[in-house]
Short mmCIF file of C-alpha atoms and ligand atoms in Angstrom, two decimals:
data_model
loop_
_atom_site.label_atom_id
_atom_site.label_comp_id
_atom_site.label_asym_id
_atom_site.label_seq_id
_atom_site.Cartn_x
_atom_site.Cartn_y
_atom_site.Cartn_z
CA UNK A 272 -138.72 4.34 -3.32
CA UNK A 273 -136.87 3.72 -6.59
CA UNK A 274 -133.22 6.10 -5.87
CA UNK A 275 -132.59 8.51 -8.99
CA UNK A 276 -129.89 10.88 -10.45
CA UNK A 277 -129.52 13.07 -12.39
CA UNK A 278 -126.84 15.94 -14.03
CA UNK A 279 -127.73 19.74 -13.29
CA UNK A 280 -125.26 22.28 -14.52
CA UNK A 281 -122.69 18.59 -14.02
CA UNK A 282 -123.47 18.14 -10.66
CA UNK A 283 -125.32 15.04 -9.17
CA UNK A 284 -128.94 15.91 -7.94
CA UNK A 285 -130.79 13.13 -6.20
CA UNK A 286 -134.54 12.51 -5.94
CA UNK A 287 -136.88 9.51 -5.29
CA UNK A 288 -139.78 8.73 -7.31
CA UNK A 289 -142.25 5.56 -7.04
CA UNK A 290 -145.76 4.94 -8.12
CA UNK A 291 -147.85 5.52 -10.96
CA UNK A 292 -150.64 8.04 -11.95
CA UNK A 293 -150.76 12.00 -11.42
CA UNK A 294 -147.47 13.11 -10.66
CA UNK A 295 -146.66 14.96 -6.97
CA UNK A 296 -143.50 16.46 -6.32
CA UNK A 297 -142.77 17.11 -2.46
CA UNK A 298 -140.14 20.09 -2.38
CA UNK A 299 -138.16 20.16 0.90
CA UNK A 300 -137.63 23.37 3.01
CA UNK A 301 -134.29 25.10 4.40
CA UNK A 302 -132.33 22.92 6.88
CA UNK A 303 -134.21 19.38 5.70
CA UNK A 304 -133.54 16.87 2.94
CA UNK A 305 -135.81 15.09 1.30
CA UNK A 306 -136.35 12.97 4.43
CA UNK A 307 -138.44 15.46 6.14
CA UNK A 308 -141.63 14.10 4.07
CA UNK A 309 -141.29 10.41 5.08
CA UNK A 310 -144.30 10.12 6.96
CA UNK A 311 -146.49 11.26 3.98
CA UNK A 312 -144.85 8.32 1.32
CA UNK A 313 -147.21 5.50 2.34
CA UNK A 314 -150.53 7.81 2.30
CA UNK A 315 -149.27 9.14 -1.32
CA UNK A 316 -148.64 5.40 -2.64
CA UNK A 317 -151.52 6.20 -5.45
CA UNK A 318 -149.28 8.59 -7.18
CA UNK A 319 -145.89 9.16 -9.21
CA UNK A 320 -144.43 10.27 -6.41
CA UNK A 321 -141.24 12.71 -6.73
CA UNK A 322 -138.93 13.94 -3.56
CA UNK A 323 -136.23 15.22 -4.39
CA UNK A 324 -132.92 16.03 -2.15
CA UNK A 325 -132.79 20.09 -3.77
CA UNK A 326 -129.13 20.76 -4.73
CA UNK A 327 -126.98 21.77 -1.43
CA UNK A 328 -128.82 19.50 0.41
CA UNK A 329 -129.39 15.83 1.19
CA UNK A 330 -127.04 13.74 -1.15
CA UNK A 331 -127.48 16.41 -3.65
CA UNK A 332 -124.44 18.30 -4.38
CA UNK A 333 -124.85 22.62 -4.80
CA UNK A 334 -125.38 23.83 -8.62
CA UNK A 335 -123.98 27.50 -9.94
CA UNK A 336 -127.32 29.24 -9.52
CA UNK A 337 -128.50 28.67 -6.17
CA UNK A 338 -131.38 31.21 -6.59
CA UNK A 339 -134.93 30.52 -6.12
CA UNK A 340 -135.60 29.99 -10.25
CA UNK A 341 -132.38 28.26 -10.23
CA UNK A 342 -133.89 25.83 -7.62
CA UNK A 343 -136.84 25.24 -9.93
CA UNK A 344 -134.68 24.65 -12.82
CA UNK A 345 -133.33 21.52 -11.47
CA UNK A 346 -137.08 20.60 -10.39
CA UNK A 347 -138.22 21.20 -13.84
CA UNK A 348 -135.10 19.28 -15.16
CA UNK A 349 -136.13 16.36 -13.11
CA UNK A 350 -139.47 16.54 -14.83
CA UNK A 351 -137.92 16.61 -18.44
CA UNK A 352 -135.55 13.73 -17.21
CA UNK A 353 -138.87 11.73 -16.23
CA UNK A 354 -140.57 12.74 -19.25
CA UNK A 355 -143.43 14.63 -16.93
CA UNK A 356 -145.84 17.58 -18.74
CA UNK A 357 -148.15 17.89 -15.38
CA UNK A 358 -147.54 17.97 -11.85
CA UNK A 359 -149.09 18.83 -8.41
CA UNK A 360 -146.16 20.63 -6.63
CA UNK A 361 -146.46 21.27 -2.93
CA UNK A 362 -143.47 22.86 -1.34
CA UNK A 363 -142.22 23.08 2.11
CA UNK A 364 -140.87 27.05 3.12
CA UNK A 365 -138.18 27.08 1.12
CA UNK A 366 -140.08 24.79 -0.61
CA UNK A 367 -142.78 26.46 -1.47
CA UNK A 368 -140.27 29.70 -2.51
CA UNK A 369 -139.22 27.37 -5.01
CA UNK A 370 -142.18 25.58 -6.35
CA UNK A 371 -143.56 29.74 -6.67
CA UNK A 372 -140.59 30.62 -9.39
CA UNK A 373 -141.42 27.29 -10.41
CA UNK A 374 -144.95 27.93 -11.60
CA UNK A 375 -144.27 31.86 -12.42
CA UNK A 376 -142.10 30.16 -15.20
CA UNK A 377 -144.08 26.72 -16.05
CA UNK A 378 -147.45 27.65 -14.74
CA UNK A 379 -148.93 25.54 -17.81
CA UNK A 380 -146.78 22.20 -15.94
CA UNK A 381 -148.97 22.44 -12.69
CA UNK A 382 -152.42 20.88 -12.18
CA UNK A 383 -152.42 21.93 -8.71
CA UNK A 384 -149.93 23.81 -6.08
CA UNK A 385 -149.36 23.50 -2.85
CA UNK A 386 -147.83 26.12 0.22
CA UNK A 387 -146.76 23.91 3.35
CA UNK A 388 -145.83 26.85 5.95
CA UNK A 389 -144.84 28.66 3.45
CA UNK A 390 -145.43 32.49 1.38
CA UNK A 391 -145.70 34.59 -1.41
CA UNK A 392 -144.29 37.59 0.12
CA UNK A 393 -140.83 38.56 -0.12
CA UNK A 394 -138.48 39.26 3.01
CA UNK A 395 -139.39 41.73 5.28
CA UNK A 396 -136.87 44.17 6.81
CA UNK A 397 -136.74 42.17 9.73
CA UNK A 398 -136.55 38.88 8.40
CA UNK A 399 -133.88 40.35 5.61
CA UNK A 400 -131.95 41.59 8.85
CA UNK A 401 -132.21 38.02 11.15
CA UNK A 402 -131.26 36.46 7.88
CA UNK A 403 -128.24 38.59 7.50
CA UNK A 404 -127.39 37.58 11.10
CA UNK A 405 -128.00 34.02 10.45
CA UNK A 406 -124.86 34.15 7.57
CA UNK A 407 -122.34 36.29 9.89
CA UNK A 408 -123.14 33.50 12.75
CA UNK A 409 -122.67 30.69 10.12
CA UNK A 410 -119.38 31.96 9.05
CA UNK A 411 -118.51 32.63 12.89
CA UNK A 412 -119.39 29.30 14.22
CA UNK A 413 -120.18 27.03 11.50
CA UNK A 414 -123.65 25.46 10.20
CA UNK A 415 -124.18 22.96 12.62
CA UNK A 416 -123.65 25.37 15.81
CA UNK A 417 -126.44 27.52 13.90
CA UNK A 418 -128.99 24.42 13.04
CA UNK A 419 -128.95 23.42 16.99
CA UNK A 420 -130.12 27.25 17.44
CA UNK A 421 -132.43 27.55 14.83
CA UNK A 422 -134.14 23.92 14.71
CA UNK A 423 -136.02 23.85 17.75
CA UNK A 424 -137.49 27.02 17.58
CA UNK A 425 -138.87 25.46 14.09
CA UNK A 426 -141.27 23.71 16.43
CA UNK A 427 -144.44 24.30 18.36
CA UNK A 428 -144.32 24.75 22.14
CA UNK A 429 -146.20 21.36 22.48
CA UNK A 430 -143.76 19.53 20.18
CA UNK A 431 -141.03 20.99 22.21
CA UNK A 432 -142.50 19.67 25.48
CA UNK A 433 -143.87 16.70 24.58
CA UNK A 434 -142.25 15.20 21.73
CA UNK A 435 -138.50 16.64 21.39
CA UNK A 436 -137.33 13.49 19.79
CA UNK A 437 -138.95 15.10 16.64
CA UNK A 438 -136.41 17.69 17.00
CA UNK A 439 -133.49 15.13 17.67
CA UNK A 440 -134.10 13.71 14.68
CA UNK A 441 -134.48 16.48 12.55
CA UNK A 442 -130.84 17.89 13.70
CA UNK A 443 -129.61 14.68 13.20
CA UNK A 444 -130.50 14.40 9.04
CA UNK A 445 -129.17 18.34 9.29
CA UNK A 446 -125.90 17.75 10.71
CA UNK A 447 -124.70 17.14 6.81
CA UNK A 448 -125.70 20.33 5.32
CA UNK A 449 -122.73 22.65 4.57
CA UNK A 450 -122.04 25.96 5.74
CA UNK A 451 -122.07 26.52 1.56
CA UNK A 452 -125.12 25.63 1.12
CA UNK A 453 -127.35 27.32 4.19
CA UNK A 454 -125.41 30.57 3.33
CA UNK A 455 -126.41 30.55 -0.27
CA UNK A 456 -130.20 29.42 0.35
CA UNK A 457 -130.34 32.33 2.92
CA UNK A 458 -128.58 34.89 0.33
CA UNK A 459 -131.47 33.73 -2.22
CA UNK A 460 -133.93 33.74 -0.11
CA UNK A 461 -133.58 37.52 0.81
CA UNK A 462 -133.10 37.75 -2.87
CA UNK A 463 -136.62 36.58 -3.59
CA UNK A 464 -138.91 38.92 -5.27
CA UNK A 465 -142.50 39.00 -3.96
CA UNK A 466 -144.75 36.19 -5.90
CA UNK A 467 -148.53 37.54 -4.86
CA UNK A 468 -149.18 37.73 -8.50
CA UNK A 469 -148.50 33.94 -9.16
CA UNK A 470 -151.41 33.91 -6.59
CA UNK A 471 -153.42 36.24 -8.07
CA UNK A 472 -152.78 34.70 -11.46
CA UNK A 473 -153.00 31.13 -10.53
CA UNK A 474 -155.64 28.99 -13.03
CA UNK A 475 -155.02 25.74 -10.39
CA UNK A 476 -155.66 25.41 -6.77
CA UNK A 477 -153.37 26.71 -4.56
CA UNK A 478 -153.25 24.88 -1.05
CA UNK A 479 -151.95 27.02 2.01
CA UNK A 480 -151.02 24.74 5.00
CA UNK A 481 -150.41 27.33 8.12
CA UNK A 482 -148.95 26.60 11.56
CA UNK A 483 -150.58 27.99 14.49
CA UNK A 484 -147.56 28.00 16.35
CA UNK A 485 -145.64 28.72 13.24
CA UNK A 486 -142.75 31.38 14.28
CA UNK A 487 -140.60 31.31 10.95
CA UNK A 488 -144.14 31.68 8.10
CA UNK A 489 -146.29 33.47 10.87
CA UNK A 490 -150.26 32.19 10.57
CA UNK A 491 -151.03 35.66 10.28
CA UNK A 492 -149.04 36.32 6.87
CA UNK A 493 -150.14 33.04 5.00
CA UNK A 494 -153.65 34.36 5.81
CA UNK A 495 -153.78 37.83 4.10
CA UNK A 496 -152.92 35.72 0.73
CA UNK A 497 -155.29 32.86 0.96
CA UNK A 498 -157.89 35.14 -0.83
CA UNK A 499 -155.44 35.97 -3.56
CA UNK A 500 -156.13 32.69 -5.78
CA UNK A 501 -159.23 32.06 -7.87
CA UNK A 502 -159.04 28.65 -5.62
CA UNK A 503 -157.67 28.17 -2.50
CA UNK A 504 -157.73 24.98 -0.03
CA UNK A 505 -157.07 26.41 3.81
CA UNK A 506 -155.74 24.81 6.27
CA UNK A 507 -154.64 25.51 9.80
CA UNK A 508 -152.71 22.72 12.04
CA UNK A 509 -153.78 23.57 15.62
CA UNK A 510 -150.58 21.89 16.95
CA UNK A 511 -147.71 22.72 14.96
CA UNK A 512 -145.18 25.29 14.25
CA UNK A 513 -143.42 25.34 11.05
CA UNK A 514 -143.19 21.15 11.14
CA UNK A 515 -146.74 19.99 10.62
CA UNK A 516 -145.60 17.10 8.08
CA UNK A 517 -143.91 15.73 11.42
CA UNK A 518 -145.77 17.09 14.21
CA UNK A 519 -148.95 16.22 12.98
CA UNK A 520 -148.79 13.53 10.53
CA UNK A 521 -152.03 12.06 10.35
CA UNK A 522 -153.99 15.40 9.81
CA UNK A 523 -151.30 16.78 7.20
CA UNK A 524 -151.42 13.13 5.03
CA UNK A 525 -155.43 13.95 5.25
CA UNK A 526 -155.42 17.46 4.05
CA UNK A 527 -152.34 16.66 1.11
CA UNK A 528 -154.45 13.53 0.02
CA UNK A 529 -157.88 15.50 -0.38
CA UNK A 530 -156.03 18.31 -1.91
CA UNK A 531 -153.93 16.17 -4.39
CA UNK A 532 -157.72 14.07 -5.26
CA UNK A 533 -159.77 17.37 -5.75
CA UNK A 534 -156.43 18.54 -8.55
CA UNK A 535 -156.79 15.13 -9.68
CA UNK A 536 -160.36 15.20 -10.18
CA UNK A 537 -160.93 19.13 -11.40
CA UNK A 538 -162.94 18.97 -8.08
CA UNK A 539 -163.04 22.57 -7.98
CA UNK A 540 -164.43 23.73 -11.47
C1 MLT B 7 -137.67 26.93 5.72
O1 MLT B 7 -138.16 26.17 6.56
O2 MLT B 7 -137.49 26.58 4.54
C2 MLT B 7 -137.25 28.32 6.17
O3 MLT B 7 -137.72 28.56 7.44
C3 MLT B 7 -137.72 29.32 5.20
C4 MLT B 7 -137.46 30.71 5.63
O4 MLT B 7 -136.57 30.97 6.46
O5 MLT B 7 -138.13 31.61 5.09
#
């Protein structure tokens, strides 16, 4: 993968891009970089393939506005750097939160988007309150004390018991994220407004990936929106928490490769 840069608001923002063909854009969630999709690069070879490190994270330095549409700005400034007018977007959790202001604002951009654990709804009371938590304990004990708390329970039981290496690895490309940065994605994530009516309002397909074990985007709430799209692809990994792109690699490279051909191919009208 060819390395790229470019100038947000002055600051360096990082992304990879190789292949030719439809354009896909794997968005990264909250505590990742843009390594967290490795294991889907070779099954996505067919494509223009886009991963970016989002600013804060990765080698990607923080921009002014760290909101959700502020997020998508630098996405949609990578597209104008690349000189791209459609994309299939898929977005991890924060991801996803991203690639939703994204296509509230440049709906006409997407031929196809995608939810990996991710939601429409805005923060709940609860989750508003564990986020608020989350900050105080940053600012207590710093990010990395609060990534070795929070990573694992990203992860199914299974993945926990049988393959914790997975969760090695992932605190070990987190250990570089700064305090900055988790604080402000958590600030903007509680921020977020509810996006049902990009949903409701969506003329592409809309892909929901949900983890059974999922703890963070419960299975549950990524299941009361799956009707809200004219089109929706469904799928539920039996074996993975909020991680499926590394706990179950094979099956998530299957769905995002029939998902990305049937937006390719207007499968759907
Ligand atoms: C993520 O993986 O991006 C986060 O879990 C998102 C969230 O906390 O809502």
């Amino acid at each position: 993968m060819l390395q790229q840069q470019i100038k947000v608001d002055g600051k360096n923002i990082f992304y990879t891009i190789e292949g030719t063909g439809e354009t896909v854009i794997l968005l990264h969630g909250f505590g990742e970089d843009c390594n967290i999709w490795k294991n889907q690069i070779p099954s996505l070879t067919s494509y223009n393939l886009i991963v970016p490190d989002l600013p804060g994270s990765g080698s990607s330095e923080m921009i002014t506005d760290m909101t959700m549409e502020g997020l998508a700005e630098a996405v949609k400034a990578i597209l104008d750097k690349e000189k791209i007018e459609k994309c299939i977007l898929i977005g991890h959790s924060m991801g996803g939160y991203i690639a939703l202001a994204f296509a509230e604002k440049y709906a006409p951009m997407l031929s196809g988007l995608g939810l990996f654990h991710s939601t429409a709804f805005a923060d709940g009371e609860e989750k508003i309150n564990t986020r608020k938590k989350g900050i105080q304990f940053m600012k207590d004990n710093g990010a990395l004390t609060f990534l070795k708390n929070m990573i694992p329970g990203l992860y199914a039981e299974e993945s926990k018991k049988n393959n914790f290496k997975l969760i090695e690895q992932h605190l070990e490309s987190a250990k570089s994220l700064s305090k900055a940065a988790l604080i402000a994605y958590y600030e903007s994530m509680i921020r977020r407004p509810d996006r049902t009516n990009v949903l409701k309002t969506s003329s592409v397909p809309v892909l929901f990936i949900a983890g059974k074990d999922d703890a963070a985007v419960p299975l549950e709430d990524i299941l009361t929106q799956t009707h809200l799209p004219d089109v929706s692809f469904i799928y539920i990994l039996e074996h993975s928490g909020h991680m499926g792109m590394v706990e179950e690699v094979e099956k998530a490279n299957e769905i995002l490769v029939t998902f990305i051909a049937a937006c390719e191919n207007q499968l759907f009208t």
